[in-house]
mmCIF file of C-alpha atoms in Angstrom:
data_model
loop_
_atom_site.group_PDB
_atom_site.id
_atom_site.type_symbol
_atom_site.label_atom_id
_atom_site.label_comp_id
_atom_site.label_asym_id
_atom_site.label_seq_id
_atom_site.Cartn_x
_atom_site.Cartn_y
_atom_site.Cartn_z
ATOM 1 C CA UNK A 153 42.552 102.689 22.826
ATOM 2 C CA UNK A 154 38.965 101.677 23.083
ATOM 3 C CA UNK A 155 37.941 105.062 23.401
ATOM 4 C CA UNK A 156 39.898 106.390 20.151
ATOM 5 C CA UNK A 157 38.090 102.995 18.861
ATOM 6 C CA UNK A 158 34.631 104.556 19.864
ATOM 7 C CA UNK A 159 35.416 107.786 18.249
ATOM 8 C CA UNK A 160 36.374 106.263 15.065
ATOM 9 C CA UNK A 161 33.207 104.180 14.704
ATOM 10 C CA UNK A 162 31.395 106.788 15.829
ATOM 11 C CA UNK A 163 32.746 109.435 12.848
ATOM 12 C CA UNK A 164 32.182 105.825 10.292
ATOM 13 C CA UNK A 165 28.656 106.280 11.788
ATOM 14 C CA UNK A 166 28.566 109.936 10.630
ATOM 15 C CA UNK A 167 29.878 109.342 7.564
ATOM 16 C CA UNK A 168 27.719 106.038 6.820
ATOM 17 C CA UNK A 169 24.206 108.111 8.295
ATOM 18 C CA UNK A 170 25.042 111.198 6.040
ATOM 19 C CA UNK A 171 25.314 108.642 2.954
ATOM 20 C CA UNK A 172 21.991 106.733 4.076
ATOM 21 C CA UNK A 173 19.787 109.844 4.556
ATOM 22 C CA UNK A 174 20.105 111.338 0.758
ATOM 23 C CA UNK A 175 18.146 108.648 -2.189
ATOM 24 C CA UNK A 176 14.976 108.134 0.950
ATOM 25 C CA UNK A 177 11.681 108.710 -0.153
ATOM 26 C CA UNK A 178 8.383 109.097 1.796
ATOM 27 C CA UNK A 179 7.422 105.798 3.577
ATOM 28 C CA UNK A 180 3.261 106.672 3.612
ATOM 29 C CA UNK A 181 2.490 104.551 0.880
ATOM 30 C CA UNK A 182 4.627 103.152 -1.664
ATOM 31 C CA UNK A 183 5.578 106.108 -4.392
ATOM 32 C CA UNK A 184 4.376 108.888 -1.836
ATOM 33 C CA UNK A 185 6.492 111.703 -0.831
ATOM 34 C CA UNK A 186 6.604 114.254 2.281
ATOM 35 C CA UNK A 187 8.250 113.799 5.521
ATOM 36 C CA UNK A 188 4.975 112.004 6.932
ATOM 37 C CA UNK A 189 6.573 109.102 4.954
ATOM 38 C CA UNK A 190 9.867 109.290 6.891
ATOM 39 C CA UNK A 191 7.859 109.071 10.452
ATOM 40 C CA UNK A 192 9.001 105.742 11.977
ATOM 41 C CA UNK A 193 11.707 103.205 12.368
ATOM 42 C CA UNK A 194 13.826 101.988 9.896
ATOM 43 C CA UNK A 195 17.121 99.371 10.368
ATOM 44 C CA UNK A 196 19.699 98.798 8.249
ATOM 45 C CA UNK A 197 21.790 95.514 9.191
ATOM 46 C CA UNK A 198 25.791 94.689 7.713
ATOM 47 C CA UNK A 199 28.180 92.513 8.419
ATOM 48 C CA UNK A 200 31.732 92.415 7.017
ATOM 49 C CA UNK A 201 34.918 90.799 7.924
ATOM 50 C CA UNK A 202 33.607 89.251 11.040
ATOM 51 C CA UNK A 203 32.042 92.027 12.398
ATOM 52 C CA UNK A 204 28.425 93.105 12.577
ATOM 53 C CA UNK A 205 26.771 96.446 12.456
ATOM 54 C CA UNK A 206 23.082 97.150 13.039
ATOM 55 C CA UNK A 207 21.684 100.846 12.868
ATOM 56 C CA UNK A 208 18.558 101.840 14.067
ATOM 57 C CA UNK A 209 17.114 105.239 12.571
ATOM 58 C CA UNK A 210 13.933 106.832 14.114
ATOM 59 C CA UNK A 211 12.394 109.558 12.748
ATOM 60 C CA UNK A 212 9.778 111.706 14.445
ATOM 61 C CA UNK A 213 7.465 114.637 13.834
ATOM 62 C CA UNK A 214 10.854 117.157 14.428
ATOM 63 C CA UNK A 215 13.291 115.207 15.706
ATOM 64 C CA UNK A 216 15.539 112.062 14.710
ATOM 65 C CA UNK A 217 17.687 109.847 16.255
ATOM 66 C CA UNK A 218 20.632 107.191 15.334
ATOM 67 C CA UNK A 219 21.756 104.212 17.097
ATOM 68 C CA UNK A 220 24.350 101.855 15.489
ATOM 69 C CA UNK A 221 25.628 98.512 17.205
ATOM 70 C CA UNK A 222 28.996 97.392 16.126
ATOM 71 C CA UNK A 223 29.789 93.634 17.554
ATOM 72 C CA UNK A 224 33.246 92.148 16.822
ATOM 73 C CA UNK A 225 35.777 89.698 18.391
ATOM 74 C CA UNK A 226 38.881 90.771 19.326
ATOM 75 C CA UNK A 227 41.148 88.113 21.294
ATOM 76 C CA UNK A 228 38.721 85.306 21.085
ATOM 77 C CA UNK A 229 35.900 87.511 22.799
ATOM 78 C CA UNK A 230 33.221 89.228 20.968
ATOM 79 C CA UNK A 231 32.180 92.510 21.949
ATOM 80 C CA UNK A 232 29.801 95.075 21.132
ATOM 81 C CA UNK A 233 30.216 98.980 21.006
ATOM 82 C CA UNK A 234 27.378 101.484 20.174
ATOM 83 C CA UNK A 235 27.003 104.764 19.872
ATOM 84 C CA UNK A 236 24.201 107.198 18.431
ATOM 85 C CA UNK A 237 23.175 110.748 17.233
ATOM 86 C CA UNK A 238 20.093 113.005 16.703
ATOM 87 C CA UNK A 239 18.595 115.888 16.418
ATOM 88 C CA UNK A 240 16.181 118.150 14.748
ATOM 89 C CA UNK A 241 15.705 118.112 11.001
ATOM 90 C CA UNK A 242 13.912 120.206 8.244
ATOM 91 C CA UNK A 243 12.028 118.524 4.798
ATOM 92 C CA UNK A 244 11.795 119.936 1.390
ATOM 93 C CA UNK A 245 10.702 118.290 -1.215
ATOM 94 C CA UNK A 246 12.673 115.210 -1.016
ATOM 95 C CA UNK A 247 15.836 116.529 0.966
ATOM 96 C CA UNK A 248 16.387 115.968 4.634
ATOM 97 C CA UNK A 249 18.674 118.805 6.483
ATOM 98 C CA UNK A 250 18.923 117.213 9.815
ATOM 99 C CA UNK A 251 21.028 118.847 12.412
ATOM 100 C CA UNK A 252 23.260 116.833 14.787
ATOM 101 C CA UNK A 253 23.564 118.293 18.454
ATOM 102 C CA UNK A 254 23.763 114.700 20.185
ATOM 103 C CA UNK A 255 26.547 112.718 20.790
ATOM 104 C CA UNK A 256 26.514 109.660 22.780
ATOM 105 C CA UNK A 257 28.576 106.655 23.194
ATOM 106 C CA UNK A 258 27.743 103.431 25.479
ATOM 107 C CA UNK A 259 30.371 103.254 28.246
ATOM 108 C CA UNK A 260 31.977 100.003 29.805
ATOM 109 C CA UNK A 261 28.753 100.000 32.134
ATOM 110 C CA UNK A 262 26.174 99.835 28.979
ATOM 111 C CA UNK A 263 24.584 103.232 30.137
ATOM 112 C CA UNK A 264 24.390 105.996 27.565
ATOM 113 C CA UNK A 265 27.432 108.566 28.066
ATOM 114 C CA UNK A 266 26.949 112.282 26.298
ATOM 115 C CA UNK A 267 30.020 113.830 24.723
ATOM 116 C CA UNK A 268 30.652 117.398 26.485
ATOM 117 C CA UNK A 269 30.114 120.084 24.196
ATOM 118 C CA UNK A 270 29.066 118.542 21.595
ATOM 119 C CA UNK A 271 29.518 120.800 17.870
ATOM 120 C CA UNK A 272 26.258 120.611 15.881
ATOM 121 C CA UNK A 273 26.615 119.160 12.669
ATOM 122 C CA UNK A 274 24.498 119.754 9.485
ATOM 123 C CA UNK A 275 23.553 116.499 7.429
ATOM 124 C CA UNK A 276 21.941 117.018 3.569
ATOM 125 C CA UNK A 277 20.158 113.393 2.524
ATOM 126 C CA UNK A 278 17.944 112.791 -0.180
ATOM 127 C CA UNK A 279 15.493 110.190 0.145
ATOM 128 C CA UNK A 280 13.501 107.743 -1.410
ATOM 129 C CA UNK A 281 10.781 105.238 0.172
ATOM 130 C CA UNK A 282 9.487 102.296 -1.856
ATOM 131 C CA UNK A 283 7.475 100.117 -0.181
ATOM 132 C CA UNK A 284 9.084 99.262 3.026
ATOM 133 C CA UNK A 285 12.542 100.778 2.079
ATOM 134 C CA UNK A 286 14.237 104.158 2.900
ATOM 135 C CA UNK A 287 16.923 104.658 0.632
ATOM 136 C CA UNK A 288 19.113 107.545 2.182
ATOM 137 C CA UNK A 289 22.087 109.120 0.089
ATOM 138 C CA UNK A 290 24.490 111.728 1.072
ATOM 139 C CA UNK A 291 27.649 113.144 -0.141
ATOM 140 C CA UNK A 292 30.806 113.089 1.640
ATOM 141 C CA UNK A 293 33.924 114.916 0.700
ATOM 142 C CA UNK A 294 32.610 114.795 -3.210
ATOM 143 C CA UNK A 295 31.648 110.705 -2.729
ATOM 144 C CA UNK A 296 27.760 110.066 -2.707
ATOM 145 C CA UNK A 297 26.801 106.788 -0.588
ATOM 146 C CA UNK A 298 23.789 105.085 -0.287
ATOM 147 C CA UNK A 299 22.088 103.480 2.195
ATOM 148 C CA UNK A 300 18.830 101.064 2.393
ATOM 149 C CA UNK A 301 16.558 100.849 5.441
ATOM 150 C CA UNK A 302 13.387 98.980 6.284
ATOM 151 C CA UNK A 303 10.819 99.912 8.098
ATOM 152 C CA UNK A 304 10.526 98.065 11.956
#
């Protein structure tokens, strides 16, 4: 059960990191645009219904990685799950195509476990930075979401 639990916050995360990585815009200075502006880390924080999720997105010169953090209580215990995903990625103009050949999920020890085989997924976001926020937005089975970062 906890693993079929890991799975489905882990596709959520897909989902959810598609939608953030559309509306972002370059992070350089406040208006600028270019994937120099993306370079860095950026955390988006939730919580809903008694549970708390926390994703971490760095971005680097050709390579990106995702990290979310799900805590919740279940039976008078709170726990915390996370899982994460990366890859490469390509910039044009103001759309990321980012390329998903990681898979990862924290196992009952806390160490980092790799899916086998993992199937490399293609992500289109567009992106907007103002200021200190990276608006990402994605679409998703003909629904666009949007998600807000700031910069760590």
């Amino acid at each position: 059960m906890k693993k079929k639990f890991i799975f489905g916050l882990f596709g959520l995360l897909v989902c959810l990191f598609t939608a953030s990585m559309v509306s972002c815009g370059d992070d350089e200075e406040e208006g600028s645009s270019g994937e120099g502006g993306l370079i860095g880390t950026w955390v988006m924080t939730q919580s809903h219904q008694g549970e708390s999720f926390t994703q971490t997105l760095k971005i680097e010169k050709t390579t990106w990685t995702l990290t979310r953090e799900v805590s919740y209580t279940y039976e008078g215990q709170t726990e915390t799950q996370a899982s994460r995903i990366g890859g490469s990625y390509t910039v044009a103009d103001n759309v990321v195509t980012a390329i998903s050949t990681i898979e990862e999920f924290t196992g009952e020890n806390g160490k980092w476990i790799s899916e086998e085989n993992p199937q490399p997924i293609t992500y289109i976001w567009k992106y907007e930075i103002k200021g200190n926020q990276l608006s990402i937005t994605t679409e998703v089975e003909n629904n666009s979401y949007t998600e807000v970062y700031t910069r760590k």
